[in-house]
Short mmCIF file of C-alpha atoms and ligand atoms in Angstrom, two decimals:
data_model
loop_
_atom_site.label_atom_id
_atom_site.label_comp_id
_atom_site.label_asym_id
_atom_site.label_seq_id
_atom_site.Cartn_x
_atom_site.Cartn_y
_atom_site.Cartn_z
CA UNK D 1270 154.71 153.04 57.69
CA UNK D 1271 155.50 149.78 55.41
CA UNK D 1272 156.17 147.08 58.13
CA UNK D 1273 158.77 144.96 58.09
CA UNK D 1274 158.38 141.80 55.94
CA UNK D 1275 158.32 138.70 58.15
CA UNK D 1276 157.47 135.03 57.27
CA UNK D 1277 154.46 133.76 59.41
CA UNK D 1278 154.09 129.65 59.38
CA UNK D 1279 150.78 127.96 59.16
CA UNK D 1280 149.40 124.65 60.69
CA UNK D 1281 148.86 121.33 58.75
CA UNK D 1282 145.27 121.72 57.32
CA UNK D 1283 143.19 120.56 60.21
CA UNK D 1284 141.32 118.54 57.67
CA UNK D 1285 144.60 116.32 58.78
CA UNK D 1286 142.75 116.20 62.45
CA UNK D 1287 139.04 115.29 61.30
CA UNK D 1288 139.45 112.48 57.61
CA UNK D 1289 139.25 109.04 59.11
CA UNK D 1290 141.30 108.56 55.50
CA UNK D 1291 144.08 110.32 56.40
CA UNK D 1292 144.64 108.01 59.53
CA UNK D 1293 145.16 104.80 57.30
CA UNK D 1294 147.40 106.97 54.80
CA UNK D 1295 149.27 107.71 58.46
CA UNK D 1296 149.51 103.93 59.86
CA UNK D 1297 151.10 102.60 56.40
CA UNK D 1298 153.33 105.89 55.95
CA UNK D 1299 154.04 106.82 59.45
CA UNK D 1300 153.23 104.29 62.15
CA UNK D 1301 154.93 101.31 60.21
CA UNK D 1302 157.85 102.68 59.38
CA UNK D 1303 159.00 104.55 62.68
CA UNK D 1304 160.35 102.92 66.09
CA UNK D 1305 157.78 102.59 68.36
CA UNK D 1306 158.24 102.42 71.97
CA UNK D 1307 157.51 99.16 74.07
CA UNK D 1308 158.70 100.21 77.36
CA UNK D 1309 161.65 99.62 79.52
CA UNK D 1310 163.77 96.99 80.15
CA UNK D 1311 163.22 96.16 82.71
CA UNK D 1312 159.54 95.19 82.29
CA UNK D 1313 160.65 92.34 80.69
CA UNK D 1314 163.69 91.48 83.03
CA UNK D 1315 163.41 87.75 83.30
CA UNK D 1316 163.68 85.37 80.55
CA UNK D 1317 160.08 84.68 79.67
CA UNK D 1318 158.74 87.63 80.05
CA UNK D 1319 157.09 88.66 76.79
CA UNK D 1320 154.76 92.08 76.49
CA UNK D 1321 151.84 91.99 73.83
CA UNK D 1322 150.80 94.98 71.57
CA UNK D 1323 149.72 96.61 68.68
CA UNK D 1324 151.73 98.76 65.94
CA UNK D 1325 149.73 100.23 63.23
CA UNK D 1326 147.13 97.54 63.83
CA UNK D 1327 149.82 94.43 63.57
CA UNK D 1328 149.44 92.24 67.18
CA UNK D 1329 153.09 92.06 68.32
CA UNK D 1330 154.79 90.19 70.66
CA UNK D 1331 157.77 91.30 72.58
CA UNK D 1332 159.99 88.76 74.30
CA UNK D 1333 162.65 88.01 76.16
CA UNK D 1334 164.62 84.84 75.25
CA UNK D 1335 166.89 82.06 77.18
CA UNK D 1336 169.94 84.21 75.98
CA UNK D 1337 168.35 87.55 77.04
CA UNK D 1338 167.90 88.94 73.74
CA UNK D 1339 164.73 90.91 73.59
CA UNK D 1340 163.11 89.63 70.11
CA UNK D 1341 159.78 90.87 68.56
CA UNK D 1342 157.55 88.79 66.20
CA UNK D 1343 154.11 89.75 64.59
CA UNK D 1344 151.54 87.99 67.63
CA UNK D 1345 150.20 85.48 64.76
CA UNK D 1346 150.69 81.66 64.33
CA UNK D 1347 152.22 80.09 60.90
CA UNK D 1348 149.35 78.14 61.09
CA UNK D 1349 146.27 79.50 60.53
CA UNK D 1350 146.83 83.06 61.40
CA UNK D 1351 145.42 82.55 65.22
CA UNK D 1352 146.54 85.67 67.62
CA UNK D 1353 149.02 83.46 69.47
CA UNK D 1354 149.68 85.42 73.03
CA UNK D 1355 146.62 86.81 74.34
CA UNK D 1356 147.50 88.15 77.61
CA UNK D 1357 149.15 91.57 77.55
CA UNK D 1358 152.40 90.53 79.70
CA UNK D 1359 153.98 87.27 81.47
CA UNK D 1360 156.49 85.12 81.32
CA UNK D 1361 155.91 81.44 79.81
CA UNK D 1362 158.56 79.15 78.97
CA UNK D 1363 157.31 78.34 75.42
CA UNK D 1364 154.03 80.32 73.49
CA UNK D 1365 151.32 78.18 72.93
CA UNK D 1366 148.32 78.74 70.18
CA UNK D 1367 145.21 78.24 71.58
CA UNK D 1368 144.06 76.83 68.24
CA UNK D 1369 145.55 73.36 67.62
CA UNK D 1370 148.27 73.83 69.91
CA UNK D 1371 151.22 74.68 68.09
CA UNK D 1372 153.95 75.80 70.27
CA UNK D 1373 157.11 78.32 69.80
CA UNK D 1374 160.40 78.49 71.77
CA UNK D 1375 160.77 82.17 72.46
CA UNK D 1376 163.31 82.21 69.64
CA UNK D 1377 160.24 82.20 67.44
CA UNK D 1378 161.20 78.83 65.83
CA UNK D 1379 158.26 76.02 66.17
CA UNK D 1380 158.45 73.41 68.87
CA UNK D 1381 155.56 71.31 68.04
CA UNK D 1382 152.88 71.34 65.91
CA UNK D 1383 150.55 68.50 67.09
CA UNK D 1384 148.37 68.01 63.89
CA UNK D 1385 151.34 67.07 61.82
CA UNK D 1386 153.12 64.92 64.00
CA UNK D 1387 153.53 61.90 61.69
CA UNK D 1388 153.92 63.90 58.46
CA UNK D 1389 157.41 63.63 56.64
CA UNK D 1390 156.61 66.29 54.07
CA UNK D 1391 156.27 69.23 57.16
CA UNK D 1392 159.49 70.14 57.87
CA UNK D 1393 159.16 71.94 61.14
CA UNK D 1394 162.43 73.56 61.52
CA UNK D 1395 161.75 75.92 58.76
CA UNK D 1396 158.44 77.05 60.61
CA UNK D 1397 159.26 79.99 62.67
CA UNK D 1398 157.14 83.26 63.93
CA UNK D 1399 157.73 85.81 61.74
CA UNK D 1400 160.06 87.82 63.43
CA UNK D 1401 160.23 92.13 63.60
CA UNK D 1402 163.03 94.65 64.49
CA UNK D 1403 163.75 95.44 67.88
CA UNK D 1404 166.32 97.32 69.57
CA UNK D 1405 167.24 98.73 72.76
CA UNK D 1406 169.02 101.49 73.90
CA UNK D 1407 169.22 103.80 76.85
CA UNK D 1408 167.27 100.78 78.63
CA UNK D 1409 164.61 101.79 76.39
CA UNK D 1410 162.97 98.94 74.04
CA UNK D 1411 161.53 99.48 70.81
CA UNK D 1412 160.23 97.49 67.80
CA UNK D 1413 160.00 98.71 64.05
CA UNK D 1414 158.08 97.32 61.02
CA UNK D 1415 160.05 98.32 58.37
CA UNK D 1416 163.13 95.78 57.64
CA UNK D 1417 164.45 98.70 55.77
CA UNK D 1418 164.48 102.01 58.84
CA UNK D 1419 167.92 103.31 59.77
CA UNK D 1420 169.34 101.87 63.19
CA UNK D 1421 166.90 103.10 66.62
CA UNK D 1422 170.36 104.83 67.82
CA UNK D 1423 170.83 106.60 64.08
CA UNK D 1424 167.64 107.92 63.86
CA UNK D 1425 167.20 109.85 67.82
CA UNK D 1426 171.34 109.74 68.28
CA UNK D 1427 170.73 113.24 69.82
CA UNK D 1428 168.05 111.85 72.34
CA UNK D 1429 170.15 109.19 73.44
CA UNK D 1430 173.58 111.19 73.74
CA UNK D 1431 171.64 113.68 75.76
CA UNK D 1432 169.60 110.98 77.83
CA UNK D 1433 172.77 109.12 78.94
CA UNK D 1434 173.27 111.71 81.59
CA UNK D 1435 170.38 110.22 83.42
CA UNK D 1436 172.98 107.62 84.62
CA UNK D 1437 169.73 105.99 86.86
CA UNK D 1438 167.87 104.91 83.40
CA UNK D 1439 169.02 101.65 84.03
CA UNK D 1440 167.97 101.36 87.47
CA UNK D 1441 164.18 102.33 86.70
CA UNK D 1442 160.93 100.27 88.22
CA UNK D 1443 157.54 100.69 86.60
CA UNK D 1444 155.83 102.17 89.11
CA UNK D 1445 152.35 102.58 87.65
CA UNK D 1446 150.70 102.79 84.23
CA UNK D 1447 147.34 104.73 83.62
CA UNK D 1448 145.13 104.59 79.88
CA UNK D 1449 143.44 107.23 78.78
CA UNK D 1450 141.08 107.89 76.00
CA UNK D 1451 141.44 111.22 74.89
CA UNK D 1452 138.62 112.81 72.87
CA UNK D 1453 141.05 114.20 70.02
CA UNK D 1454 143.21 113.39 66.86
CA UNK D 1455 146.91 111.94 68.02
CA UNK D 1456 148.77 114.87 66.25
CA UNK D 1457 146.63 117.57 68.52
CA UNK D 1458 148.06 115.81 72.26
CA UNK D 1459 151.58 116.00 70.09
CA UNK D 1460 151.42 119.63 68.94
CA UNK D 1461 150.87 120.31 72.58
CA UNK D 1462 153.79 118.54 74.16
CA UNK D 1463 155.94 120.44 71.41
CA UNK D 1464 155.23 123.73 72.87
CA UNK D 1465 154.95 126.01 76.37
CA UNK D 1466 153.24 128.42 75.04
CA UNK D 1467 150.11 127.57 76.70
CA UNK D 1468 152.19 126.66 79.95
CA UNK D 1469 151.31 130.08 81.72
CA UNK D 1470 147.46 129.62 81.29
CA UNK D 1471 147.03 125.89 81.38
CA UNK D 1472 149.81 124.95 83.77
CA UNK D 1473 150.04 127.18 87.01
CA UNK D 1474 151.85 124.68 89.29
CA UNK D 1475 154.38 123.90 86.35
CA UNK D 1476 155.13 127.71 85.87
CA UNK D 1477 155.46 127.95 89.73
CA UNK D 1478 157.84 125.25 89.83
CA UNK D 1479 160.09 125.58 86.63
CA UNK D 1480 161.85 128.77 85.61
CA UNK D 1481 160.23 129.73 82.16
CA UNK D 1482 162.57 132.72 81.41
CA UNK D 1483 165.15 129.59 80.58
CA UNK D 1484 162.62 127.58 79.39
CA UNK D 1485 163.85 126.14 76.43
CA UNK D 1486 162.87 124.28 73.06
CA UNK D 1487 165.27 122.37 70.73
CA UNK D 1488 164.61 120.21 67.53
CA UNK D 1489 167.39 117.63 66.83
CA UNK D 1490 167.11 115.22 63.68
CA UNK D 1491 163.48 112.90 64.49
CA UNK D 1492 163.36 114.17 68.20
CA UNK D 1493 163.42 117.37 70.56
CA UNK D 1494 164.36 118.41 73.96
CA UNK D 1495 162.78 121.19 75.61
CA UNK D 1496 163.04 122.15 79.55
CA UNK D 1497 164.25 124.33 81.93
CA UNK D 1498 165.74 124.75 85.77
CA UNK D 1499 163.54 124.67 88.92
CA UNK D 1500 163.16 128.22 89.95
CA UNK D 1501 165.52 129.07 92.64
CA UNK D 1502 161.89 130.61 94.88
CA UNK D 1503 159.22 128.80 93.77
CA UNK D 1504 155.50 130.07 94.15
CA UNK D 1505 153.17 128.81 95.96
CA UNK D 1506 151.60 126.17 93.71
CA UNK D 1507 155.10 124.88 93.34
CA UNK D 1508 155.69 120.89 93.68
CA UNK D 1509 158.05 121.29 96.80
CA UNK D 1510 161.29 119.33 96.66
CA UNK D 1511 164.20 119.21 99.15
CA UNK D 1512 167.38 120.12 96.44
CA UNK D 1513 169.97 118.67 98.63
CA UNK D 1514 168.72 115.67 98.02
CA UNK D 1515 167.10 115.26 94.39
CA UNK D 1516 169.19 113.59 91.40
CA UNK D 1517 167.24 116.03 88.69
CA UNK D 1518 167.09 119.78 89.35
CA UNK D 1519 165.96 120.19 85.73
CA UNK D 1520 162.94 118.78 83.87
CA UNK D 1521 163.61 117.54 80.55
CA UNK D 1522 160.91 116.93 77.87
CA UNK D 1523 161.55 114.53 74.75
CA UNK D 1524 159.59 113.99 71.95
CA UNK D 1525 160.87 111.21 69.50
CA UNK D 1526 159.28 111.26 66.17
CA UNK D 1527 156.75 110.73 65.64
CA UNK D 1528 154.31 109.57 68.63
CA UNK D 1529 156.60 109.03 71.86
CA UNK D 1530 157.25 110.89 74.26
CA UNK D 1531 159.75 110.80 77.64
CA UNK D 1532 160.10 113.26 80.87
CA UNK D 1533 162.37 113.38 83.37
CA UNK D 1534 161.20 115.45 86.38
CA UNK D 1535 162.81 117.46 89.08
CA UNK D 1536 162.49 115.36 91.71
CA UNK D 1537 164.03 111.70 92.61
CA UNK D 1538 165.34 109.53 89.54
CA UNK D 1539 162.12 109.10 87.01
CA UNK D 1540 161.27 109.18 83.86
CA UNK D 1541 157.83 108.33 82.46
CA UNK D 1542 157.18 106.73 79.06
CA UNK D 1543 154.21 108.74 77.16
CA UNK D 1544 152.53 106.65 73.97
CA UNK D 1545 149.89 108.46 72.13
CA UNK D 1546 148.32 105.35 70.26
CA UNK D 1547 145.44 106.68 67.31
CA UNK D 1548 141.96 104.37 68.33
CA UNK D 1549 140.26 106.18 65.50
CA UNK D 1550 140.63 109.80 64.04
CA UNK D 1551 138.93 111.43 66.31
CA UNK D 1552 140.48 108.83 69.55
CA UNK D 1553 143.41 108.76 71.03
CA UNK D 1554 144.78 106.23 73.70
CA UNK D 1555 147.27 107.64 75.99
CA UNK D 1556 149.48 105.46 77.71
CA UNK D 1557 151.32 106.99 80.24
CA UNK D 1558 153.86 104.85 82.33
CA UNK D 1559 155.93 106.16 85.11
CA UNK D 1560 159.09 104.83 86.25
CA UNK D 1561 161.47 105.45 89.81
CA UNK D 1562 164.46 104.40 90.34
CA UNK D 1563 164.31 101.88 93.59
CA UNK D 1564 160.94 99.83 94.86
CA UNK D 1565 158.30 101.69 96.72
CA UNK D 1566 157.83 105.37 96.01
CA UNK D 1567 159.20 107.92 98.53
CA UNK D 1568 156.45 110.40 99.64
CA UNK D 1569 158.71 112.59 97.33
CA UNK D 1570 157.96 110.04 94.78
CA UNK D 1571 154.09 110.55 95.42
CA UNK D 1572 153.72 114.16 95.14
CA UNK D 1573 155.91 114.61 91.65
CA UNK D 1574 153.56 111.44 90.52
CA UNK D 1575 150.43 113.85 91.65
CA UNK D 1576 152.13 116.84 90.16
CA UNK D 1577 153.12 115.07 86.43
CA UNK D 1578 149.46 113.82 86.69
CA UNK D 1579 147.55 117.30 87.32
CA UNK D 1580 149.80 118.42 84.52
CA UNK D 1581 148.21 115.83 81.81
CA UNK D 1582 145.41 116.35 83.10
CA UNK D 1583 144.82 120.20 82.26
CA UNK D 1584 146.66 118.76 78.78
CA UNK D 1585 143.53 116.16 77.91
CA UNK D 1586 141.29 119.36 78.72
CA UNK D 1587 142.56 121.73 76.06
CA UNK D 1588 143.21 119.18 73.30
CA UNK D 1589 139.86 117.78 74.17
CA UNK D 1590 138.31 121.74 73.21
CA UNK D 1591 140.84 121.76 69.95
CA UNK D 1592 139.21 119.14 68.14
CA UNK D 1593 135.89 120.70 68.53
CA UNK D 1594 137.67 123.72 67.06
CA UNK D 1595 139.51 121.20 64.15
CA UNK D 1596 135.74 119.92 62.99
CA UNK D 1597 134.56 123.44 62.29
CA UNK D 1598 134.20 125.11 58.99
CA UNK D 1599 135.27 128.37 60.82
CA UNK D 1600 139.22 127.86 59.56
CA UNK D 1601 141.02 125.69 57.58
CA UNK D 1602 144.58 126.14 59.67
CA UNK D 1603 146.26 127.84 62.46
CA UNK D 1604 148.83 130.21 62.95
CA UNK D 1605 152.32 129.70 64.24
CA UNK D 1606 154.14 131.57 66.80
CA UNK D 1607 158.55 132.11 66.37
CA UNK D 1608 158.05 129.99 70.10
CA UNK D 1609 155.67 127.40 68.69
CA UNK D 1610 158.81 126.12 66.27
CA UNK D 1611 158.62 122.19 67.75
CA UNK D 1612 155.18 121.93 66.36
CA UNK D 1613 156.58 123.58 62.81
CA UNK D 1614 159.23 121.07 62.70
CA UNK D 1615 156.51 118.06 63.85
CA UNK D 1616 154.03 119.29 61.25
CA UNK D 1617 156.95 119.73 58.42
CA UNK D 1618 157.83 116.19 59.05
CA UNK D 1619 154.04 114.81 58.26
CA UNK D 1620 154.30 116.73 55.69
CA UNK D 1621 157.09 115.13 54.19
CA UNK D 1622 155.80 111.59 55.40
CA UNK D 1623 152.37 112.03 54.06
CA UNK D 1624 154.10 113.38 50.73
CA UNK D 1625 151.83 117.24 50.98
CA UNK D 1626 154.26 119.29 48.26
CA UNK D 1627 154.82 122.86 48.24
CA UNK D 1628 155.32 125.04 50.77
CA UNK D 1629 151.66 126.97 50.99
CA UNK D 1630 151.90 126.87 54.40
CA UNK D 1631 154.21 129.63 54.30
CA UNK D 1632 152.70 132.87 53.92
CA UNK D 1633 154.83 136.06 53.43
CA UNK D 1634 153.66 138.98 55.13
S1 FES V 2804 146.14 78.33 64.15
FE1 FES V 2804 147.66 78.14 65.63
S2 FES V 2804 147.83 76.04 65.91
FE2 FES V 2804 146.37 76.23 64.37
FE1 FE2 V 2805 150.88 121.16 78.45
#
């Protein structure tokens, strides 16, 4: 019997995984030109607290000003191109170089500049650090390269409509904040956040806890949502938590194009900020920070924190064993399921960034 003709959807080549060429194509095409997340507000609640970072390989500085305006400036001095702020968070009341000793108000604009202090022709107030997007929203703060990207609220509107429900966002601590090096290409730790697929087999305390026949995967414009309800019994691997008194009964899993990523547990008001940063092609740093609402965590607090943690863990494992797969000759791309659709629309989207035409990737069946 003829079978029924069906459309089956192919991976990016996983020569995408394994060409240290196609990361620099990806830092000039992807990383600096999307909104890249800093952290919360809150980590930089005082004026004069500045965070210090990289985006596509630029040093950045992210500060908070006498007005409390977060601003953002490439992390170099107009001088002689010296990384100006070398710690990776503070609070100072003006930068300093560590060169000649130039100094910047937080505004960016020069303050002094010691070797020309009795030259007319320097006209300091036109000497400023060059200054780079950044916007917050939803308490979240994020910084963008490109003078020319669409608004951070245009471009994940549907995140941060559906994120506003967490009315706590604003009341969030940093709690703690873990690096990891993971042993695999950044797209690989993404295509596995963008599907539960592998939940069943990886995740046995997640599947015990959350309700997978409701388990559900969205893609909005530049983002996704995917989650579910805490099952009503909950096996025994389960993370156990009282529901009279926890503010989320479901967990909710956001991707925002193209490397961030934000979950809200069941459990007492948290969210935690994922960052998969590329080290090298084959490297990937993880940054995971996790954030509850109040000061010290509850004992509630301290088993979801266990919990989210055994979950990334059994994560770092299985991306770790599919880039030994991506290096071999053995195939050239994977296979799709109908349920593995956030990856499809993740992978359509380098696609379109990296500028791969046609659609070969389809194959009719
Ligand atoms: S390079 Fe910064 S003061 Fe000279
Ligand atoms: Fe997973």
């Amino acid at each position: 019997m003829k079978k029924e003709s069906s459309f089956i959807f192919k991976t990016i080549p996983y020569s995408l995984y394994t060409d240290p060429e196609v990361l620099k194509v990806e830092q000039e095409l992807i990383f600096k030109k999307t909104w890249q997340i800093i952290g919360h507000e809150n980590d930089i609640k005082n004026p004069g607290d500045f965070i210090t970072c990289e985006v596509a390989g630029e040093p950045i500085v992210v500060v908070r000003d006498e007005d409390q305006i977060v601003r953002a400036f490439y992390n170099v001095c107009p001088h002689r191109a010296t990384r100006l702020e070398n710690n990776e968070a503070g609070n100072k009341k003006i930068l300093q170089c560590s060169y000649h000793g130039w100094t910047f108000h937080l505004n960016g604009k020069l303050h002094r500049a010691p070797n020309f202090k009795d030259n007319p022709c320097f006209c300091s107030d036109e000497i400023t650090l060059k200054s780079i997007r950044c916007e917050v929203e939803g308490s979240l703060v994020f910084v963008n390269l490109d003078p020319h990207a669409p608004s951070l609220y245009d471009t994940y509107k549907d995140f941060f409509e559906d994120f506003k429900q967490f009315n706590f966002h604003n009341d969030l601590k940093q709690y703690n904040e873990r690096v990891r090096e993971i042993k695999c290409n950044w797209k690989a730790f993404i295509d596995n956040y963008l599907e539960c697929d592998h939940c069943p087999i990886a995740h046995p305390g997640f599947t015990a806890t959350l309700d997978m026949n409701k388990y559900q995967i969205i893609n909005q414009s530049n983002c996704s949502v995917q989650g579910t309800q805490v099952k009503e019994n909950p096996g025994k691997q389960s993370l156990s938590l009282d529901m009279q008194t926890v503010e989320v009964k479901e967990g909710r899993f956001y991707w925002l194009w193209p490397n961030t990523m934000i979950t809200v547990y069941p459990g007492p008001g948290n969210i935690s900020i994922i960052k998969m940063l590329p080290v090298d092609h084959e490297a990937t740093r993880g940054i995971y920070q996790v954030y509850f609402k109040g000061g010290e965590p509850t004992p509630e607090q301290e088993t979801l924190l266990a919990f989210a943690d055994q979950v990334r863990m059994e994560d770092v494992v299985i991306v770790e064993r599919e880039q030994i797969g991506f290096r071999s000759e053995a195939f050239k791309e994977g296979i799709l399921s109908p349920t593995e659709h956030g990856v499809l629309y993740f992978h359509n989207l380098i696609r379109e960034s990296l500028l791969i035409k046609g659609n070969d990737f389809l194959v009719n069946r």
